[in-house]
XYZ file of C-alpha atoms in Angstrom:
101
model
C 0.000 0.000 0.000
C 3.019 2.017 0.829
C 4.242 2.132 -2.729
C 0.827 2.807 -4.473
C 0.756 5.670 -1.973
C 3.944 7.006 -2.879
C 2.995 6.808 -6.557
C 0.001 8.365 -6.364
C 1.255 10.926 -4.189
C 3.984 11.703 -6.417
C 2.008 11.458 -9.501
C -0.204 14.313 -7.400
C 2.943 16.202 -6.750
C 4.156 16.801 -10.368
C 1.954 18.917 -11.473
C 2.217 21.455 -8.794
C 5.722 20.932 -8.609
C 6.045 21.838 -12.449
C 3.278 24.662 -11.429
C 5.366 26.009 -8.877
C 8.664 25.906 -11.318
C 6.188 28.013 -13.725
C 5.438 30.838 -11.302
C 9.074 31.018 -10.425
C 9.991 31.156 -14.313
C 7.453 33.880 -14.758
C 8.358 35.693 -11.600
C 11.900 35.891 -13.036
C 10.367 37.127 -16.377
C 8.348 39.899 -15.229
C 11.271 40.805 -12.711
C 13.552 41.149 -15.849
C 11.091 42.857 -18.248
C 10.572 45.819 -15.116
C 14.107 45.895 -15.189
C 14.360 46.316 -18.934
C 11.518 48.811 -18.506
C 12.898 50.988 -15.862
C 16.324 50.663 -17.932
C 14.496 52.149 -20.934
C 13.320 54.839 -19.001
C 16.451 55.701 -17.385
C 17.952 56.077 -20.982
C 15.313 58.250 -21.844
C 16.015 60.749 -19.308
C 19.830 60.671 -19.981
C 18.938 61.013 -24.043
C 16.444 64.488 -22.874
C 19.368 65.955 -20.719
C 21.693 65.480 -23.560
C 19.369 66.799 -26.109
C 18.733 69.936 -23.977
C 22.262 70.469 -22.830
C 23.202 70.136 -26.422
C 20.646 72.963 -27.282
C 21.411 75.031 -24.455
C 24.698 75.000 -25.560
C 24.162 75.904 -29.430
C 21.688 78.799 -28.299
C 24.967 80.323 -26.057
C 26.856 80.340 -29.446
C 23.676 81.531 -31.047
C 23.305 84.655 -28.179
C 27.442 85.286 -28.453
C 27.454 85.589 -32.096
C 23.942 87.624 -31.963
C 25.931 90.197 -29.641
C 29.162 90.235 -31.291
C 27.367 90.924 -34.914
C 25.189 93.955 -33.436
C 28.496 95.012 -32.001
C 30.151 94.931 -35.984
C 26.939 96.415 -37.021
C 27.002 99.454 -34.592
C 31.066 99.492 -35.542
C 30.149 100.048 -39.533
C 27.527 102.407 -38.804
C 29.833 104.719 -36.670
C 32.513 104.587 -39.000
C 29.924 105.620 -41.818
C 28.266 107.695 -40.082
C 31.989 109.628 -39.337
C 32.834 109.247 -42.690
C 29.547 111.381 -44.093
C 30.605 114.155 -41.568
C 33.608 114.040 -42.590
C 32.734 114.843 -46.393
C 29.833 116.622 -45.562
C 32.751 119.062 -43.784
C 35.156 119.089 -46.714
C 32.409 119.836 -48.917
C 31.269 122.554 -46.784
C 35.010 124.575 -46.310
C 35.776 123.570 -50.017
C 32.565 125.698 -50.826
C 33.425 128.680 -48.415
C 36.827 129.484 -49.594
C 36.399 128.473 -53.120
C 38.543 131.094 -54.886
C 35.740 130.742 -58.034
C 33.101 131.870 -55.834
């Protein structure tokens, strides 16, 4: 009786021992997809502080350039603008004492 017992009872037990191996298998699955998933997410906040300390960065070189080219622009205008007074001033004294005149 002893052995029938023991078969049956084992013949019981292999399904919930394969059951049991199952959930532990699919325990270790979901474990490593959340992993995988928090990995992902990780990535995508390294990727959005790249991207934005890459921008930052061209908009500096943007905001530099912007200053330095108003600067050239102010430059050429004074240097124009001291230039027309200039001739504006010859052409004034060069009609005063014009010995035609």
């Amino acid at each position: 009786m002893s052995t029938s017992q023991d078969q049956n009872g084992s013949t019981k037990r292999e399904p919930l021992l394969r059951c049991c191996d199952a959930q532990r298998d699919l325990e270790i699955a979901i474990g490593g997809v959340l992993r995988a998933e928090q990995h992902i997410k990780d990535n995508l906040r390294e990727i959005k502080a790249q991207i934005h300390s890459c921008i930052s960065r061209h908009l500096e070189c943007l905001r530099s350039r912007e200053v330095w080219l108003y600067e050239q622009v102010d430059l050429i205008y004074q240097l124009k603008e001291e230039t027309l007074q200039q001739q504006a001033q010859q052409l004034y004294w060069t009609g005063q004492f014009d010995p035609q005149t």
